Short mmCIF file of C-alpha atoms in Angstrom, two decimals:
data_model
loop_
_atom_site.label_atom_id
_atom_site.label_comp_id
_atom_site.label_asym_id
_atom_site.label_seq_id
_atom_site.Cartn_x
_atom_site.Cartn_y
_atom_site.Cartn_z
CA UNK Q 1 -42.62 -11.70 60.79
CA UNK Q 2 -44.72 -8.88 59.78
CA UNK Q 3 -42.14 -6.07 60.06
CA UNK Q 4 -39.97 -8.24 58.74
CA UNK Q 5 -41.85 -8.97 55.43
CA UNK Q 6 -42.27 -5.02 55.15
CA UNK Q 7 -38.66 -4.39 55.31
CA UNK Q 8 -37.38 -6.11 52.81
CA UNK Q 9 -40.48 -5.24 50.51
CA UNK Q 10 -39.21 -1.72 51.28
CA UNK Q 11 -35.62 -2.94 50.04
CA UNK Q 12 -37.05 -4.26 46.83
CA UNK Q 13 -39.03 -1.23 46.27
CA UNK Q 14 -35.92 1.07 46.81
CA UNK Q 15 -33.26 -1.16 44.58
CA UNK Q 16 -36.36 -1.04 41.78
CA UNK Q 17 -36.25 2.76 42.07
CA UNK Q 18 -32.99 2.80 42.11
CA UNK Q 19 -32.73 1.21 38.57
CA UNK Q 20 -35.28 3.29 37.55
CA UNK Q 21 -33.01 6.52 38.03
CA UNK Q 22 -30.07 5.15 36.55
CA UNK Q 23 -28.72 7.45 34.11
CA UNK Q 24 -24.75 5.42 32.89
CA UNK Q 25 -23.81 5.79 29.68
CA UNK Q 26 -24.92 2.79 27.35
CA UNK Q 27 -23.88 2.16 23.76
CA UNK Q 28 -26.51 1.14 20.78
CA UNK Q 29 -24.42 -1.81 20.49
CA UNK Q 30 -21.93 -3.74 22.77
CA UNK Q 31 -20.15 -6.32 20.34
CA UNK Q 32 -19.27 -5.94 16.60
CA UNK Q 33 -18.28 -8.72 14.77
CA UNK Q 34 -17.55 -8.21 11.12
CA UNK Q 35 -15.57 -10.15 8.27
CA UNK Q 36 -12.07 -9.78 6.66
CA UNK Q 37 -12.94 -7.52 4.48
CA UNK Q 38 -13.90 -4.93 7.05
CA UNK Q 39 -16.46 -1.39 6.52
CA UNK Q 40 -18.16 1.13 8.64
CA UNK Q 41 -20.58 0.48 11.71
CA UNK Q 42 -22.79 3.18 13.53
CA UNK Q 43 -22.73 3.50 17.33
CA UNK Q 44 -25.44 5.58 18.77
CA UNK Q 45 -25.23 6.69 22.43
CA UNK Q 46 -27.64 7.31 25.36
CA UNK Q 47 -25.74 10.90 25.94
CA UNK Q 48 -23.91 13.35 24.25
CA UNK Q 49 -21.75 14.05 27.53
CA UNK Q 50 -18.84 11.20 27.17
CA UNK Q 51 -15.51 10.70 25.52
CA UNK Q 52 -13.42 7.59 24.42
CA UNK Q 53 -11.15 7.30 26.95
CA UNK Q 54 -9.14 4.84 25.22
CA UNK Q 55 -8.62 1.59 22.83
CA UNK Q 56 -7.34 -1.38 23.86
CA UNK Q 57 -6.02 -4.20 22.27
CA UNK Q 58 -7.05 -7.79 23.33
CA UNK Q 59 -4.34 -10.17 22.40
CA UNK Q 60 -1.81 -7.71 24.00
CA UNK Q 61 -4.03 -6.30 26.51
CA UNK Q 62 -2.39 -2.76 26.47
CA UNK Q 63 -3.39 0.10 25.05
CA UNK Q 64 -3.23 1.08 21.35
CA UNK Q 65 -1.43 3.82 19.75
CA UNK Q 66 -2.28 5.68 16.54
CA UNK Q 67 -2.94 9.47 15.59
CA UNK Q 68 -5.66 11.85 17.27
CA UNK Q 69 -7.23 14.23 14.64
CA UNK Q 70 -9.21 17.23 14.73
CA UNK Q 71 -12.88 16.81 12.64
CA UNK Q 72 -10.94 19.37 10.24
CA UNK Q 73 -8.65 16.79 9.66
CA UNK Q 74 -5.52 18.23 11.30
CA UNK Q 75 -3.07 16.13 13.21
CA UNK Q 76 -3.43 17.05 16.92
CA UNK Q 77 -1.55 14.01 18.16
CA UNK Q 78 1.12 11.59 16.73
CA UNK Q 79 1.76 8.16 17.62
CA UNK Q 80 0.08 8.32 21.38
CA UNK Q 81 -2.59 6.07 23.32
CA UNK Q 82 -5.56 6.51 21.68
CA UNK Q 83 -8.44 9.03 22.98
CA UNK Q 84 -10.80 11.39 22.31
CA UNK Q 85 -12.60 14.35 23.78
CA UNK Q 86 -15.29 16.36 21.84
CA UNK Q 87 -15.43 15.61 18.29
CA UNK Q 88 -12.91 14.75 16.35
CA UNK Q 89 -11.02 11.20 14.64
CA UNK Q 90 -8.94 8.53 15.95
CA UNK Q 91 -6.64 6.14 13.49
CA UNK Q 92 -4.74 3.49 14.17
CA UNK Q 93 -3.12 1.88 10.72
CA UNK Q 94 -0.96 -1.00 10.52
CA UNK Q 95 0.10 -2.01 7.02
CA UNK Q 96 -2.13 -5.40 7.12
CA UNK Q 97 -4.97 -3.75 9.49
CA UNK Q 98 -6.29 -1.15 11.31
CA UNK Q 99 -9.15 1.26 11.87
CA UNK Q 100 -10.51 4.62 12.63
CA UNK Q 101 -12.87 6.09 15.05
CA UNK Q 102 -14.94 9.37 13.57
CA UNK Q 103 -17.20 11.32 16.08
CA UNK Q 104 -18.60 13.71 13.92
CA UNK Q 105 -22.10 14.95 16.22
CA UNK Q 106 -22.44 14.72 19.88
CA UNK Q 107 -24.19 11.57 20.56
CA UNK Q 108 -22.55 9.10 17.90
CA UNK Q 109 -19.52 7.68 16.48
CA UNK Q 110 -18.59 5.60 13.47
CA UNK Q 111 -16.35 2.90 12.86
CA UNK Q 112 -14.28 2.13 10.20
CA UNK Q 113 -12.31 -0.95 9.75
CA UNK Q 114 -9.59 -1.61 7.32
CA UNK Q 115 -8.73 -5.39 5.50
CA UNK Q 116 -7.69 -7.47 8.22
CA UNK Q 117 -4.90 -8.88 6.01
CA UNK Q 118 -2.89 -10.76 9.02
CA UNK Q 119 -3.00 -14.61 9.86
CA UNK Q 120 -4.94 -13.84 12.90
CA UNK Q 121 -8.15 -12.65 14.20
CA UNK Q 122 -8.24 -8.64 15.09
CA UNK Q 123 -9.61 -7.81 18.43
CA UNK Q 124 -9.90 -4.58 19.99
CA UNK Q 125 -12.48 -2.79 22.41
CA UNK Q 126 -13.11 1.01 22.74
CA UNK Q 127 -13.79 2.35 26.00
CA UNK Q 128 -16.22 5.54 26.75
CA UNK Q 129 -16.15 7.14 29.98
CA UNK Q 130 -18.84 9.77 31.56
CA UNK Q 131 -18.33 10.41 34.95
CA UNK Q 132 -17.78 7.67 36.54
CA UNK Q 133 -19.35 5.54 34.08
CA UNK Q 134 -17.40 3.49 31.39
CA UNK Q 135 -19.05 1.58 28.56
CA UNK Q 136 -17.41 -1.24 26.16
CA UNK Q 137 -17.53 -1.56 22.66
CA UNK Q 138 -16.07 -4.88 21.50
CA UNK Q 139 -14.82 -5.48 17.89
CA UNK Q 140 -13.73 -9.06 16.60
CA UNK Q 141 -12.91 -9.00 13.00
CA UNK Q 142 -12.04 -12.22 11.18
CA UNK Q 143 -8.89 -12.21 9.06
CA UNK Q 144 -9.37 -11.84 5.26
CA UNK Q 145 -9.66 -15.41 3.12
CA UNK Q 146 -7.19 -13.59 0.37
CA UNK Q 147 -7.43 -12.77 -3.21
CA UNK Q 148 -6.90 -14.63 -6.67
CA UNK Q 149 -5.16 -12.93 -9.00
CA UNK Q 150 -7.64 -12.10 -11.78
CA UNK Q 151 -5.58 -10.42 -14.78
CA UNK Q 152 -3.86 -7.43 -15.45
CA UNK Q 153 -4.30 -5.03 -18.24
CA UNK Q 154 -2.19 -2.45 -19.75
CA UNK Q 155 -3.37 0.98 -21.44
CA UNK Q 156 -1.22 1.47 -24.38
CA UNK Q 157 -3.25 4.12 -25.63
CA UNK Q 158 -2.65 6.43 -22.13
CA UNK Q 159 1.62 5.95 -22.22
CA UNK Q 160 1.79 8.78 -19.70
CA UNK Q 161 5.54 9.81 -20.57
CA UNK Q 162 7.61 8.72 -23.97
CA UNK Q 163 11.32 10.53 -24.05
CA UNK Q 164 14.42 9.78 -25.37
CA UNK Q 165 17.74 10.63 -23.56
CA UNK Q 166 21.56 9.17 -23.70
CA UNK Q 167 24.00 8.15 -21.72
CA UNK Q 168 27.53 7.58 -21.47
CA UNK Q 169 28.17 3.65 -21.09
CA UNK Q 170 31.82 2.91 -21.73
CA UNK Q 171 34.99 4.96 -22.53
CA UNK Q 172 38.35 3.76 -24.02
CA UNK Q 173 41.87 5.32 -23.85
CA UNK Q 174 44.91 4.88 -26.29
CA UNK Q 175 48.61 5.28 -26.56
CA UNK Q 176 49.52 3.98 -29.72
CA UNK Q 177 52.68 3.91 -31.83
CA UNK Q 178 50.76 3.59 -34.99
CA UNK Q 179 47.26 3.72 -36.89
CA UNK Q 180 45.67 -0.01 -35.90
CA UNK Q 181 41.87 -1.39 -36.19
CA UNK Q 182 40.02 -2.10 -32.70
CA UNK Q 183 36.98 -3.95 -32.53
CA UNK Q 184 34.50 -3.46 -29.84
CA UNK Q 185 30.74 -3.97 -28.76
CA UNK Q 186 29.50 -0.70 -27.92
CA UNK Q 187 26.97 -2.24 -25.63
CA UNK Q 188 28.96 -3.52 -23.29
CA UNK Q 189 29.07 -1.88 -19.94
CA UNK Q 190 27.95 -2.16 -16.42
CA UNK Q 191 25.69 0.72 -17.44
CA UNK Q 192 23.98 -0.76 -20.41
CA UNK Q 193 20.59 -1.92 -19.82
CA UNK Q 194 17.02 -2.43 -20.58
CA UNK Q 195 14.84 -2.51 -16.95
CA UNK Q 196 11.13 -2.33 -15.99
CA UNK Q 197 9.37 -1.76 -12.55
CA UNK Q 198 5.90 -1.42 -11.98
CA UNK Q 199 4.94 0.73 -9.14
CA UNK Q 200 1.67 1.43 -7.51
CA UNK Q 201 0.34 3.33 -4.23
CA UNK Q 202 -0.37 -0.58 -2.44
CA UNK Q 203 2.66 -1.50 -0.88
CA UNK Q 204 1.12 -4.46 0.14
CA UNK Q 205 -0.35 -6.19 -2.58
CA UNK Q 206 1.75 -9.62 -1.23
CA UNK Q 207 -0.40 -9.54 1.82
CA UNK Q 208 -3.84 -9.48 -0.38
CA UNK Q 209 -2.69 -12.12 -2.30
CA UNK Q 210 -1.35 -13.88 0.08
CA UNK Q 211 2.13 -14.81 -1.98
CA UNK Q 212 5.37 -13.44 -2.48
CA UNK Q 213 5.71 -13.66 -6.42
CA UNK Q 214 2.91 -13.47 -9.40
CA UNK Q 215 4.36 -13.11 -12.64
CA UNK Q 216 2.84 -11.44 -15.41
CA UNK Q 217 3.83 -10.33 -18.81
CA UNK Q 218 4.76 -7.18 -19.41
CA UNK Q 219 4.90 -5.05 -22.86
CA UNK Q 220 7.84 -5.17 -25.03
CA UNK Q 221 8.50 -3.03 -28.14
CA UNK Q 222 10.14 -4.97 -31.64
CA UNK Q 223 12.29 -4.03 -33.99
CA UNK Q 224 9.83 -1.41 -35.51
CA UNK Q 225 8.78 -0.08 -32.19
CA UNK Q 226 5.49 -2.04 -31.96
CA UNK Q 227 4.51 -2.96 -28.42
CA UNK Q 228 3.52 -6.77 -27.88
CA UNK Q 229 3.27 -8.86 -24.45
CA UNK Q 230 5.92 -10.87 -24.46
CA UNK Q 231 8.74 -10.68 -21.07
CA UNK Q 232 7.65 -11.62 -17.60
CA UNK Q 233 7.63 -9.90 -14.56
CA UNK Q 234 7.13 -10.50 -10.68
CA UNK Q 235 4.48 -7.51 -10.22
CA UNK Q 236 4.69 -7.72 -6.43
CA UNK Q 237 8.01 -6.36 -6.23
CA UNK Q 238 9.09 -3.19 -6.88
CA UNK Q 239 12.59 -3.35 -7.65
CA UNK Q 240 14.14 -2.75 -11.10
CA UNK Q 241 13.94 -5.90 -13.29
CA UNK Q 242 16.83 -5.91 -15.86
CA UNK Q 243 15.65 -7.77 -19.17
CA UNK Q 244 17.50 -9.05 -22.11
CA UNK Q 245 18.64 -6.48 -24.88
CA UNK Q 246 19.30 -8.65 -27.70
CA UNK Q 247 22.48 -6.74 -28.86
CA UNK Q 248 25.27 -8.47 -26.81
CA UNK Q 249 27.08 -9.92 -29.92
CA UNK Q 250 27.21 -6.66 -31.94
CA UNK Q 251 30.58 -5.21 -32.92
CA UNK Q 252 31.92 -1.91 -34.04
CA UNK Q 253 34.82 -1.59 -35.71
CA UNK Q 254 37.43 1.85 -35.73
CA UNK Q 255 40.14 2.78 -36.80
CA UNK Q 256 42.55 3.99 -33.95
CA UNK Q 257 45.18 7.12 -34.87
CA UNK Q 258 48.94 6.92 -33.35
CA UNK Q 259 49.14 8.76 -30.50
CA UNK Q 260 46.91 9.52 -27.47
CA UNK Q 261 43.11 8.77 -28.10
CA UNK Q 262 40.25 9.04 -26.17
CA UNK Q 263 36.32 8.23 -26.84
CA UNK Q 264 33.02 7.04 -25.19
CA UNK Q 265 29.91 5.33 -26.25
CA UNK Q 266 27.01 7.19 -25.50
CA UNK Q 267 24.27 4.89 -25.75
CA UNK Q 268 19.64 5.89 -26.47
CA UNK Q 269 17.45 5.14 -24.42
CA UNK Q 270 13.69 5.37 -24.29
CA UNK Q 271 11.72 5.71 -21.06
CA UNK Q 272 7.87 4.81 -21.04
CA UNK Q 273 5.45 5.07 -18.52
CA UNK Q 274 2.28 2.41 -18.95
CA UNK Q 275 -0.56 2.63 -16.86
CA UNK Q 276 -2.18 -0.69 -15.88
CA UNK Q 277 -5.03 -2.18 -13.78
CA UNK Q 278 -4.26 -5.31 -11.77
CA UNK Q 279 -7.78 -7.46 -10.90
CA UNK Q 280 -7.98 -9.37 -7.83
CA UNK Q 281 -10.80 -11.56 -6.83
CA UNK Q 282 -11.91 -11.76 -2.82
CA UNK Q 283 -11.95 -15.61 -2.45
CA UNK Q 284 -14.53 -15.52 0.15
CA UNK Q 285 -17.26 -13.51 -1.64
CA UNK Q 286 -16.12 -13.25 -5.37
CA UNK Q 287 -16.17 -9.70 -5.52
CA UNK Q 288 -13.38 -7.93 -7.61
CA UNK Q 289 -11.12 -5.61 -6.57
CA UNK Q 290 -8.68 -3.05 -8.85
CA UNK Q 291 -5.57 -1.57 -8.33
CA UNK Q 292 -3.98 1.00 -10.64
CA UNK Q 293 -0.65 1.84 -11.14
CA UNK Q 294 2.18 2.11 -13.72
CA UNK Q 295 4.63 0.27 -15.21
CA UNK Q 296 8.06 2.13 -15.69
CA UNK Q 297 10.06 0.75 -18.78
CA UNK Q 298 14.09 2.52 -19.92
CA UNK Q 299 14.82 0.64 -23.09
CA UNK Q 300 17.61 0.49 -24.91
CA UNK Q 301 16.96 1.81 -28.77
CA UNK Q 302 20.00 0.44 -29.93
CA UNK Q 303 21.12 3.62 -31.48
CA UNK Q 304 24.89 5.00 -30.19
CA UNK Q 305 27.06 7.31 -30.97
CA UNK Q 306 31.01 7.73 -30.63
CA UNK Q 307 32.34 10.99 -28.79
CA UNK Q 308 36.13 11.50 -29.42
CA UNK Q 309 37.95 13.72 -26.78
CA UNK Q 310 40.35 16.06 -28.22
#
């Protein structure tokens, strides 16, 4: 019973030195669980001899692919399972989510989440190997609560570009026996308009705002050129929006010559850039957000003029 009792107190001495001694690779933290809205976290390491060995994505279980930088910033890899040795960056960018991986010293790395702007919860763990050893970071990161749409304002006293150019809308041909009137609206055309687009560096403001249309006026000029909010406009797309011109019932009138006659309408046009600054409120913690863009605008003037071909 004696010998017994010694041997295993010789067991428990041995599996307590044994723990002592170890020397695996262990993370400052083990689980990171952050909001929609996403930011940076600190890891701190035990070691300065590992390497991520790779990401992996929960739902799917496979590994995920992004872009392996350099700490210079140049593109080592493209589109490829996601590691790194030494120091260096890691991306992976969706256009609703995504994230990056920075180790820029030896024994740390930082973590930088985008928006999670999908309908689902983002989880994701990063694996780093030494030796034999392999520690886990896991990251859970809610899904975003959205933004209202808090108002939009337009800097009429920046108009980045204001130039006038023409263009040919319509051309007529004759063969007449003799002289004769012809009446005509020299805004007619499949080329005659007046069309605005606003454009901006988010390409996904409908997934912040969770909606595919938000209307908002837009600035019109008068009669005398004075700009006023008045037309309205779907904001999140990006597509040409043609508006109404207001001279679809004017008529010219000429007088035609016998003979062969030829002439086109060149009509004015006026193109504008505006810039603009769209507010957005984060309905879980109130806090605004801007975006900045521009709003393109090619008016018609209204002026024309009549080029006869010889």
């Amino acid at each position: 019973m004696k010998k017994f009792l010694w041997l295993f107190f010789l067991i428990l001495c041995m599996s307590c030195e044994t723990d002592d001694d170890y020397s695996g690779i262990n993370t400052s933290v083990k689980l990171i669980e952050m909001e929609g809205e996403g930011g940076e976290v600190e890891i701190s390491l035990n070691s300065e001899d590992w390497y991520i060995s790779s990401v992996i994505g929960k739902q799917s279980g496979s590994e995920i692919n992004g872009n392996i930088y350099s700490l210079e910033g140049d593109l080592i890899k493209n589109n490829t399972a996601l590691e790194l040795e030494g120091l260096g960056e890691i991306e992976a960018s969706w256009e609703d989510k995504g994230f990056s991986v920075v180790r820029e010293n030896p024994s740390s790395l930082v973590l930088d989440l985008k928006e999670n702007l999908t309908d689902n919860t983002f989880n994701f763990v990063i694996q780093i190997s030494s030796g034999q050893d392999i520690a886990e970071v896991s990251v859970i990161q809610k899904k975003s609560q959205g933004y209202s749409f808090g108002g939009i304002e337009y800097d009429l006293n920046q108009i980045v570009e204001d130039s006038i150019f023409t263009k040919r809308t319509t051309s007529f041909a004759f063969e007449l026996v003799e002289p004769q009137n012809f009446s005509f609206n020299p805004y007619g055309g499949a080329d005659f308009y007046t069309k605005s687009r606003f454009q901006s560096d988010i390409s996904n403001l409908s997934s912040f705002l969770k909606q595919d249309s938000l209307w908002v006026q837009i600035p019109v000029r008068d009669g005398n050129g004075e700009i006023y909010l008045e037309e309205e406009m779907n904001i999140l797309s990006s597509s040409w929006a043609i508006e109404s011109t207001g001279f679809s019932d004017k008529l010219e009138t000429l007088t035609l010559p016998s003979g062969d006659s030829k002439f086109d309408v060149n009509l004015e046009y006026l193109k504008t850039i505006i810039p603009y600054t769209l507010q957005l409120t984060n309905n879980r913690t109130g806090n605004k957000k801007l975006f900045e863009g521009e709003l393109h605008k090619i008016e018609a003037t209204g002026e024309y003029s009549i080029i006869w071909h010889d």
